[in-house]
């Protein structure tokens, strides 16, 4: 069995605040969680059922993605997070795993395109929160909360 290490994983997003969209790599994330989202249940039990209810799958409910990071005020990728929270704009995000090193690119519409040489997980989300935590004898840490809108799209390394 071959496993993928988390070391070397990168998180990218599209910054459209300038004159043209740009791919930005988030500096120093320390994790990612919440890339799931359960489907709703739609009951389709018939009146003559006598044992259990039956269901069919409904629409998925995109969850929130949590991204803790070590804050560096000099990093442009950290500075723009707070602007994105204020704007509420839905943008492209991509988690690229450590089975490759290529960065995503932009298509002619300004959307992220996954590198074929690396497993990636793409989704659209807005920044719901950009939280900062300060404690004694510690570094300043942040937690980015992204509200997904729509499904995730996994591109497997070719």
C-alpha positions as YAML, in Angstrom:
chain: A
units: angstrom
residues:
- id: 1
  name: UNK
  ca: [0.00, 0.00, 0.00]
- id: 2
  name: UNK
  ca: [1.28, 3.42, -0.94]
- id: 3
  name: UNK
  ca: [0.37, 6.39, 1.22]
- id: 4
  name: UNK
  ca: [0.65, 10.10, 0.52]
- id: 5
  name: UNK
  ca: [2.43, 12.17, 3.15]
- id: 6
  name: UNK
  ca: [0.93, 15.49, 4.14]
- id: 7
  name: UNK
  ca: [4.35, 17.20, 4.02]
- id: 8
  name: UNK
  ca: [4.49, 19.11, 0.76]
- id: 9
  name: UNK
  ca: [0.74, 19.75, 0.50]
- id: 10
  name: UNK
  ca: [-0.15, 23.25, -0.73]
- id: 11
  name: UNK
  ca: [-3.33, 25.31, -0.69]
- id: 12
  name: UNK
  ca: [-4.03, 27.74, -3.52]
- id: 13
  name: UNK
  ca: [-6.77, 30.29, -4.20]
- id: 14
  name: UNK
  ca: [-7.63, 32.82, -6.88]
- id: 15
  name: UNK
  ca: [-7.14, 36.46, -5.95]
- id: 16
  name: UNK
  ca: [-9.20, 38.57, -8.31]
- id: 17
  name: UNK
  ca: [-8.70, 41.86, -6.43]
- id: 18
  name: UNK
  ca: [-5.99, 43.14, -8.78]
- id: 19
  name: UNK
  ca: [-6.13, 44.10, -12.44]
- id: 20
  name: UNK
  ca: [-6.12, 40.42, -13.43]
- id: 21
  name: UNK
  ca: [-6.79, 37.19, -11.48]
- id: 22
  name: UNK
  ca: [-3.76, 35.50, -9.92]
- id: 23
  name: UNK
  ca: [-3.04, 32.12, -8.37]
- id: 24
  name: UNK
  ca: [-1.95, 32.60, -4.75]
- id: 25
  name: UNK
  ca: [-0.34, 29.93, -2.57]
- id: 26
  name: UNK
  ca: [-1.45, 30.22, 1.07]
- id: 27
  name: UNK
  ca: [1.61, 30.63, 3.26]
- id: 28
  name: UNK
  ca: [2.18, 28.18, 6.14]
- id: 29
  name: UNK
  ca: [-1.10, 26.29, 6.50]
- id: 30
  name: UNK
  ca: [-0.87, 23.63, 9.20]
- id: 31
  name: UNK
  ca: [-3.88, 21.51, 8.27]
- id: 32
  name: UNK
  ca: [-7.12, 21.17, 6.33]
- id: 33
  name: UNK
  ca: [-10.32, 19.55, 7.57]
- id: 34
  name: UNK
  ca: [-13.95, 19.40, 6.52]
- id: 35
  name: UNK
  ca: [-13.75, 18.51, 2.84]
- id: 36
  name: UNK
  ca: [-16.85, 16.32, 3.17]
- id: 37
  name: UNK
  ca: [-20.55, 17.02, 3.28]
- id: 38
  name: UNK
  ca: [-23.40, 14.58, 3.72]
- id: 39
  name: UNK
  ca: [-26.29, 14.25, 1.27]
- id: 40
  name: UNK
  ca: [-29.77, 15.07, 2.49]
- id: 41
  name: UNK
  ca: [-32.20, 12.19, 3.01]
- id: 42
  name: UNK
  ca: [-35.46, 12.16, 1.09]
- id: 43
  name: UNK
  ca: [-37.98, 9.74, 2.48]
- id: 44
  name: UNK
  ca: [-39.73, 7.60, -0.14]
- id: 45
  name: UNK
  ca: [-41.48, 5.11, 2.14]
- id: 46
  name: UNK
  ca: [-44.61, 3.57, 0.67]
- id: 47
  name: UNK
  ca: [-47.81, 3.48, 2.68]
- id: 48
  name: UNK
  ca: [-47.81, -0.33, 2.75]
- id: 49
  name: UNK
  ca: [-44.32, -0.57, 4.34]
- id: 50
  name: UNK
  ca: [-44.38, -2.36, 7.70]
- id: 51
  name: UNK
  ca: [-40.69, -2.62, 8.70]
- id: 52
  name: UNK
  ca: [-38.56, 0.48, 8.16]
- id: 53
  name: UNK
  ca: [-38.70, 3.73, 6.27]
- id: 54
  name: UNK
  ca: [-36.81, 3.93, 2.97]
- id: 55
  name: UNK
  ca: [-34.83, 6.83, 1.56]
- id: 56
  name: UNK
  ca: [-33.18, 8.14, -1.57]
- id: 57
  name: UNK
  ca: [-30.22, 10.49, -1.64]
- id: 58
  name: UNK
  ca: [-30.95, 14.18, -1.90]
- id: 59
  name: UNK
  ca: [-28.69, 17.11, -2.56]
- id: 60
  name: UNK
  ca: [-25.32, 17.32, -0.86]
- id: 61
  name: UNK
  ca: [-24.83, 19.86, 1.91]
- id: 62
  name: UNK
  ca: [-21.39, 21.42, 1.47]
- id: 63
  name: UNK
  ca: [-19.66, 21.81, 4.79]
- id: 64
  name: UNK
  ca: [-17.17, 24.28, 6.13]
- id: 65
  name: UNK
  ca: [-13.47, 23.77, 5.49]
- id: 66
  name: UNK
  ca: [-11.16, 24.70, 8.36]
- id: 67
  name: UNK
  ca: [-7.58, 25.73, 7.58]
- id: 68
  name: UNK
  ca: [-5.34, 26.54, 10.56]
- id: 69
  name: UNK
  ca: [-2.21, 28.52, 9.69]
- id: 70
  name: UNK
  ca: [0.76, 30.28, 11.30]
- id: 71
  name: UNK
  ca: [0.28, 34.02, 10.77]
- id: 72
  name: UNK
  ca: [2.99, 36.02, 9.01]
- id: 73
  name: UNK
  ca: [1.85, 39.65, 8.63]
- id: 74
  name: UNK
  ca: [4.35, 40.18, 5.80]
- id: 75
  name: UNK
  ca: [2.71, 37.46, 3.66]
- id: 76
  name: UNK
  ca: [0.39, 38.88, 1.02]
- id: 77
  name: UNK
  ca: [-1.59, 35.61, 1.07]
- id: 78
  name: UNK
  ca: [-2.47, 36.25, 4.73]
- id: 79
  name: UNK
  ca: [-3.31, 39.91, 4.20]
- id: 80
  name: UNK
  ca: [-5.82, 39.19, 1.43]
- id: 81
  name: UNK
  ca: [-7.74, 36.68, 3.60]
- id: 82
  name: UNK
  ca: [-9.23, 39.48, 5.67]
- id: 83
  name: UNK
  ca: [-10.27, 41.37, 2.52]
- id: 84
  name: UNK
  ca: [-11.92, 38.18, 1.22]
- id: 85
  name: UNK
  ca: [-13.85, 37.83, 4.48]
- id: 86
  name: UNK
  ca: [-15.20, 41.35, 4.12]
- id: 87
  name: UNK
  ca: [-16.14, 40.92, 0.45]
- id: 88
  name: UNK
  ca: [-17.87, 37.54, 0.83]
- id: 89
  name: UNK
  ca: [-16.82, 36.68, -2.73]
- id: 90
  name: UNK
  ca: [-16.97, 33.02, -3.73]
- id: 91
  name: UNK
  ca: [-13.63, 32.03, -5.23]
- id: 92
  name: UNK
  ca: [-11.80, 28.92, -6.42]
- id: 93
  name: UNK
  ca: [-9.71, 27.01, -3.87]
- id: 94
  name: UNK
  ca: [-7.46, 24.01, -4.46]
- id: 95
  name: UNK
  ca: [-5.60, 21.66, -2.13]
- id: 96
  name: UNK
  ca: [-2.72, 20.02, -3.99]
- id: 97
  name: UNK
  ca: [-1.31, 16.91, -2.34]
- id: 98
  name: UNK
  ca: [2.36, 16.00, -1.96]
- id: 99
  name: UNK
  ca: [2.43, 13.43, -4.79]
- id: 100
  name: UNK
  ca: [3.68, 16.18, -7.11]
- id: 101
  name: UNK
  ca: [5.01, 19.74, -7.08]
- id: 102
  name: UNK
  ca: [3.27, 21.51, -9.97]
- id: 103
  name: UNK
  ca: [1.06, 24.47, -9.11]
- id: 104
  name: UNK
  ca: [-2.41, 24.98, -10.58]
- id: 105
  name: UNK
  ca: [-2.83, 27.43, -13.43]
- id: 106
  name: UNK
  ca: [-5.64, 29.72, -14.55]
- id: 107
  name: UNK
  ca: [-7.81, 29.17, -17.61]
- id: 108
  name: UNK
  ca: [-8.99, 32.03, -19.82]
- id: 109
  name: UNK
  ca: [-11.96, 32.63, -17.47]
- id: 110
  name: UNK
  ca: [-9.75, 33.00, -14.38]
- id: 111
  name: UNK
  ca: [-10.65, 29.55, -12.95]
- id: 112
  name: UNK
  ca: [-8.11, 27.26, -11.31]
- id: 113
  name: UNK
  ca: [-6.97, 24.32, -13.43]
- id: 114
  name: UNK
  ca: [-5.54, 21.30, -11.61]
- id: 115
  name: UNK
  ca: [-2.07, 20.08, -12.55]
- id: 116
  name: UNK
  ca: [-2.23, 16.60, -14.13]
- id: 117
  name: UNK
  ca: [0.94, 15.55, -12.31]
- id: 118
  name: UNK
  ca: [-0.51, 15.99, -8.82]
- id: 119
  name: UNK
  ca: [-3.64, 14.87, -6.94]
- id: 120
  name: UNK
  ca: [-5.78, 17.88, -6.13]
- id: 121
  name: UNK
  ca: [-9.07, 18.75, -4.49]
- id: 122
  name: UNK
  ca: [-10.85, 21.79, -5.91]
- id: 123
  name: UNK
  ca: [-13.89, 23.63, -4.57]
- id: 124
  name: UNK
  ca: [-15.60, 27.01, -4.56]
- id: 125
  name: UNK
  ca: [-15.99, 28.80, -1.23]
- id: 126
  name: UNK
  ca: [-16.17, 32.16, 0.47]
- id: 127
  name: UNK
  ca: [-14.18, 33.13, 3.56]
- id: 128
  name: UNK
  ca: [-16.69, 32.84, 6.40]
- id: 129
  name: UNK
  ca: [-14.14, 33.72, 9.08]
- id: 130
  name: UNK
  ca: [-10.48, 34.62, 9.44]
- id: 131
  name: UNK
  ca: [-9.81, 34.12, 13.12]
- id: 132
  name: UNK
  ca: [-6.60, 34.88, 15.04]
- id: 133
  name: UNK
  ca: [-5.48, 33.18, 18.25]
- id: 134
  name: UNK
  ca: [-2.91, 34.66, 20.62]
- id: 135
  name: UNK
  ca: [-1.55, 32.96, 23.73]
- id: 136
  name: UNK
  ca: [1.36, 33.27, 26.13]
- id: 137
  name: UNK
  ca: [4.67, 31.77, 24.94]
- id: 138
  name: UNK
  ca: [3.24, 30.91, 21.52]
- id: 139
  name: UNK
  ca: [3.21, 32.18, 17.95]
- id: 140
  name: UNK
  ca: [0.20, 33.94, 16.47]
- id: 141
  name: UNK
  ca: [-1.97, 31.38, 14.77]
- id: 142
  name: UNK
  ca: [-4.97, 31.85, 12.55]
- id: 143
  name: UNK
  ca: [-7.86, 29.68, 11.47]
- id: 144
  name: UNK
  ca: [-9.48, 30.23, 8.13]
- id: 145
  name: UNK
  ca: [-13.09, 29.02, 7.83]
- id: 146
  name: UNK
  ca: [-14.28, 28.52, 4.27]
- id: 147
  name: UNK
  ca: [-17.94, 27.91, 3.45]
- id: 148
  name: UNK
  ca: [-18.06, 25.63, 0.45]
- id: 149
  name: UNK
  ca: [-20.63, 26.27, -2.26]
- id: 150
  name: UNK
  ca: [-21.11, 23.22, -4.47]
- id: 151
  name: UNK
  ca: [-19.24, 19.92, -4.69]
- id: 152
  name: UNK
  ca: [-15.56, 19.12, -4.40]
- id: 153
  name: UNK
  ca: [-13.77, 18.01, -7.54]
- id: 154
  name: UNK
  ca: [-10.91, 15.55, -7.11]
- id: 155
  name: UNK
  ca: [-8.34, 15.27, -9.88]
- id: 156
  name: UNK
  ca: [-6.21, 12.16, -9.48]
- id: 157
  name: UNK
  ca: [-2.55, 12.26, -10.42]
- id: 158
  name: UNK
  ca: [-2.18, 10.82, -13.92]
...
